[in-house]
């Protein structure tokens, strides 16, 4: 059962940021388990019980980094869970996620590194049927909780129009809601709030998932 994060959760995350070494972590490993990892597992499961998408998995991170690729830094300064397809390269596919770090929490939709073929198809669909995508972004704008964090091409892609260029130039798609340190982050009702956010973002997930499926059928 998820009983909420606590100030001790944030204290541990600040601690690992400024003491990212094995000696410090071993001295505080019980705090990691009690205040961060176990609540994160409970949160992920509680959200999954209220929100799911057929064909997806629930993936929860651990704090350990692969030092071969982290410049020798042994631990993450954050923890996350995500709902996504069971893919090797998560960044190439759409995901819904929650993350906690020293500054607070965040949740959202991310399609971090989509393949070029998918974004080519996205731009074609945007030009052919712009309302299919625009109604999703307009809904998020009306909702007001999510900030557009998407990357855009520095060298503009040709073929768009002035009216659609803001969305035509997407390099990836990323919408994020901030959850500051405080009452909301520490609330045992956080799973309900995250499930509600995910339901709002779900149409965006399905939009990009359908593009993937169209490409798969064409292969």
Short mmCIF file of C-alpha atoms in Angstrom, two decimals:
data_model
loop_
_atom_site.label_atom_id
_atom_site.label_comp_id
_atom_site.label_asym_id
_atom_site.label_seq_id
_atom_site.Cartn_x
_atom_site.Cartn_y
_atom_site.Cartn_z
CA UNK A 1 0.00 0.00 0.00
CA UNK A 2 1.27 3.45 -0.91
CA UNK A 3 1.28 5.69 2.16
CA UNK A 4 2.95 8.68 0.53
CA UNK A 5 6.48 9.92 0.13
CA UNK A 6 7.87 11.91 3.05
CA UNK A 7 10.42 14.66 3.67
CA UNK A 8 12.87 11.81 4.39
CA UNK A 9 12.48 10.75 0.74
CA UNK A 10 13.65 14.15 -0.45
CA UNK A 11 16.40 14.27 2.17
CA UNK A 12 17.79 10.99 0.84
CA UNK A 13 17.70 12.24 -2.76
CA UNK A 14 19.58 15.41 -1.83
CA UNK A 15 22.00 13.24 0.11
CA UNK A 16 22.83 11.03 -2.86
CA UNK A 17 23.20 14.08 -5.10
CA UNK A 18 25.94 15.51 -2.91
CA UNK A 19 27.43 12.18 -1.79
CA UNK A 20 27.30 10.01 -4.88
CA UNK A 21 29.68 7.32 -3.70
CA UNK A 22 29.49 3.77 -2.43
CA UNK A 23 30.53 4.49 1.14
CA UNK A 24 27.76 7.05 1.70
CA UNK A 25 25.15 4.88 -0.01
CA UNK A 26 26.01 1.81 2.04
CA UNK A 27 25.61 3.83 5.23
CA UNK A 28 22.17 5.01 4.05
CA UNK A 29 20.95 1.95 2.15
CA UNK A 30 18.18 1.23 4.65
CA UNK A 31 16.87 4.76 4.08
CA UNK A 32 16.91 4.16 0.33
CA UNK A 33 14.83 1.03 0.75
CA UNK A 34 12.40 2.44 3.32
CA UNK A 35 11.96 6.03 2.14
CA UNK A 36 12.39 5.82 -1.63
CA UNK A 37 12.44 2.41 -3.31
CA UNK A 38 9.64 0.65 -1.44
CA UNK A 39 7.26 3.65 -1.67
CA UNK A 40 8.03 3.93 -5.39
CA UNK A 41 7.15 0.26 -5.95
CA UNK A 42 3.94 0.72 -3.99
CA UNK A 43 3.07 3.87 -5.93
CA UNK A 44 3.65 2.22 -9.30
CA UNK A 45 1.48 -0.74 -8.37
CA UNK A 46 -1.29 1.50 -7.00
CA UNK A 47 -1.33 3.52 -10.22
CA UNK A 48 -1.35 0.34 -12.30
CA UNK A 49 -4.42 -0.88 -10.42
CA UNK A 50 -6.29 2.29 -11.44
CA UNK A 51 -4.87 2.86 -14.91
CA UNK A 52 -3.61 0.49 -17.57
CA UNK A 53 -3.23 0.29 -21.33
CA UNK A 54 -3.56 -3.06 -23.03
CA UNK A 55 -0.25 -4.44 -24.24
CA UNK A 56 1.94 -2.35 -21.93
CA UNK A 57 4.26 -3.22 -19.07
CA UNK A 58 5.01 -1.41 -15.82
CA UNK A 59 8.73 -0.73 -15.40
CA UNK A 60 10.25 0.70 -12.21
CA UNK A 61 13.85 1.87 -12.07
CA UNK A 62 16.41 1.23 -9.39
CA UNK A 63 19.04 3.65 -8.21
CA UNK A 64 22.09 1.79 -9.52
CA UNK A 65 23.80 3.07 -12.66
CA UNK A 66 25.85 1.04 -15.10
CA UNK A 67 29.23 2.61 -14.37
CA UNK A 68 30.51 1.58 -17.80
CA UNK A 69 28.30 4.31 -19.27
CA UNK A 70 27.94 6.78 -16.40
CA UNK A 71 31.45 8.18 -16.14
CA UNK A 72 32.00 6.29 -12.94
CA UNK A 73 28.97 7.82 -11.15
CA UNK A 74 27.44 4.83 -9.33
CA UNK A 75 23.92 6.03 -8.46
CA UNK A 76 21.02 7.91 -9.99
CA UNK A 77 19.75 11.05 -8.31
CA UNK A 78 16.16 10.16 -9.19
CA UNK A 79 13.79 7.20 -9.46
CA UNK A 80 10.97 6.61 -11.93
CA UNK A 81 8.35 4.21 -13.18
CA UNK A 82 6.84 4.12 -16.64
CA UNK A 83 4.04 2.45 -18.58
CA UNK A 84 5.15 1.43 -22.07
CA UNK A 85 5.48 -1.32 -24.63
CA UNK A 86 7.92 -4.09 -23.75
CA UNK A 87 10.73 -2.73 -25.94
CA UNK A 88 14.50 -2.92 -25.63
CA UNK A 89 15.00 0.71 -26.66
CA UNK A 90 12.36 2.52 -24.59
CA UNK A 91 13.35 5.94 -25.92
CA UNK A 92 12.15 5.04 -29.44
CA UNK A 93 8.58 4.40 -28.24
CA UNK A 94 5.86 6.36 -26.41
CA UNK A 95 5.73 6.15 -22.61
CA UNK A 96 3.81 7.53 -19.65
CA UNK A 97 5.98 8.12 -16.59
CA UNK A 98 6.40 9.45 -13.07
CA UNK A 99 9.76 10.56 -11.69
CA UNK A 100 10.94 11.85 -8.32
CA UNK A 101 14.16 13.79 -7.73
CA UNK A 102 15.46 16.25 -5.13
CA UNK A 103 13.50 19.19 -6.59
CA UNK A 104 10.20 17.26 -6.56
CA UNK A 105 8.17 15.02 -8.81
CA UNK A 106 7.03 15.09 -12.41
CA UNK A 107 4.80 12.99 -14.61
CA UNK A 108 3.89 13.06 -18.24
CA UNK A 109 4.07 11.63 -21.72
CA UNK A 110 7.37 11.21 -23.52
CA UNK A 111 8.40 9.90 -26.92
CA UNK A 112 12.02 10.81 -26.46
CA UNK A 113 13.85 9.53 -29.54
CA UNK A 114 11.34 8.38 -32.18
CA UNK A 115 12.75 6.92 -35.36
CA UNK A 116 13.02 9.17 -38.41
CA UNK A 117 10.49 7.07 -40.33
CA UNK A 118 7.89 7.56 -37.63
CA UNK A 119 8.37 11.33 -37.54
CA UNK A 120 8.18 11.45 -41.32
CA UNK A 121 4.81 9.69 -41.07
CA UNK A 122 3.78 12.02 -38.24
CA UNK A 123 4.44 15.09 -40.40
CA UNK A 124 2.52 13.60 -43.31
CA UNK A 125 -0.48 12.85 -41.06
CA UNK A 126 -0.28 16.32 -39.55
CA UNK A 127 -0.53 17.91 -42.98
CA UNK A 128 -3.24 15.53 -44.22
CA UNK A 129 -5.43 15.55 -41.10
CA UNK A 130 -4.19 18.26 -38.74
CA UNK A 131 -7.22 18.14 -36.44
CA UNK A 132 -6.41 14.56 -35.39
CA UNK A 133 -3.32 15.83 -33.58
CA UNK A 134 -4.29 19.41 -32.81
CA UNK A 135 -7.36 18.38 -30.84
CA UNK A 136 -5.05 16.42 -28.51
CA UNK A 137 -2.69 19.34 -27.88
CA UNK A 138 -5.59 21.77 -27.50
CA UNK A 139 -7.08 19.49 -24.86
CA UNK A 140 -3.82 19.55 -22.92
CA UNK A 141 -3.63 23.33 -23.22
CA UNK A 142 -7.16 23.69 -21.83
CA UNK A 143 -6.33 21.27 -19.01
CA UNK A 144 -3.45 23.49 -17.93
CA UNK A 145 -1.42 20.94 -15.98
CA UNK A 146 1.06 19.98 -18.69
CA UNK A 147 3.91 21.93 -20.20
CA UNK A 148 5.11 21.29 -23.74
CA UNK A 149 8.74 20.20 -23.31
CA UNK A 150 9.14 18.80 -26.83
CA UNK A 151 12.36 19.33 -28.78
CA UNK A 152 12.15 20.96 -32.18
CA UNK A 153 14.51 20.94 -35.14
CA UNK A 154 17.01 23.80 -35.18
CA UNK A 155 17.14 23.54 -38.96
CA UNK A 156 13.45 23.60 -39.93
CA UNK A 157 12.03 20.70 -41.88
CA UNK A 158 10.54 21.79 -45.21
CA UNK A 159 6.95 21.12 -46.17
CA UNK A 160 4.97 22.69 -43.34
CA UNK A 161 2.76 25.74 -43.18
CA UNK A 162 2.94 28.79 -40.88
CA UNK A 163 -0.23 27.65 -39.11
CA UNK A 164 1.14 24.18 -38.34
CA UNK A 165 4.86 24.88 -38.07
CA UNK A 166 4.93 24.80 -34.26
CA UNK A 167 3.93 21.13 -34.38
CA UNK A 168 5.42 20.26 -37.76
CA UNK A 169 8.94 20.90 -36.43
CA UNK A 170 8.71 18.39 -33.56
CA UNK A 171 11.84 16.32 -33.07
CA UNK A 172 10.19 14.40 -30.25
CA UNK A 173 7.03 14.74 -28.17
CA UNK A 174 7.19 15.49 -24.45
CA UNK A 175 4.53 16.90 -22.11
CA UNK A 176 5.28 17.21 -18.41
CA UNK A 177 3.44 18.10 -15.21
CA UNK A 178 5.48 19.33 -12.23
CA UNK A 179 4.66 18.16 -8.69
CA UNK A 180 6.55 20.35 -6.24
CA UNK A 181 7.88 19.15 -2.92
CA UNK A 182 5.07 19.46 -0.42
CA UNK A 183 1.55 18.33 0.30
CA UNK A 184 0.67 16.90 -3.12
CA UNK A 185 3.86 14.86 -3.45
CA UNK A 186 3.50 13.50 0.10
CA UNK A 187 -0.24 12.75 -0.23
CA UNK A 188 -1.29 9.07 -0.02
CA UNK A 189 -3.82 9.98 -2.74
CA UNK A 190 -0.99 10.60 -5.23
CA UNK A 191 -1.83 7.39 -7.18
CA UNK A 192 -5.32 8.73 -7.95
CA UNK A 193 -3.89 12.01 -9.18
CA UNK A 194 -1.31 10.30 -11.38
CA UNK A 195 -3.92 7.94 -12.81
CA UNK A 196 -6.06 10.97 -13.70
CA UNK A 197 -3.08 12.66 -15.39
CA UNK A 198 -2.33 9.50 -17.35
CA UNK A 199 -5.94 9.25 -18.52
CA UNK A 200 -5.65 12.80 -19.84
CA UNK A 201 -2.42 11.95 -21.67
CA UNK A 202 -3.54 8.54 -22.93
CA UNK A 203 -4.92 9.79 -26.30
CA UNK A 204 -1.46 11.16 -27.12
CA UNK A 205 0.06 7.76 -26.35
CA UNK A 206 -2.44 6.06 -28.68
CA UNK A 207 -1.81 8.59 -31.45
CA UNK A 208 1.88 7.75 -31.65
CA UNK A 209 1.30 4.06 -31.02
CA UNK A 210 -1.01 3.93 -34.06
CA UNK A 211 1.73 5.53 -36.16
CA UNK A 212 4.09 2.79 -35.02
CA UNK A 213 1.58 0.10 -35.90
CA UNK A 214 1.04 1.61 -39.35
CA UNK A 215 4.79 1.47 -39.99
CA UNK A 216 4.95 -2.12 -38.72
CA UNK A 217 2.18 -3.18 -41.14
CA UNK A 218 4.00 -1.51 -44.02
CA UNK A 219 7.21 -3.47 -43.44
#
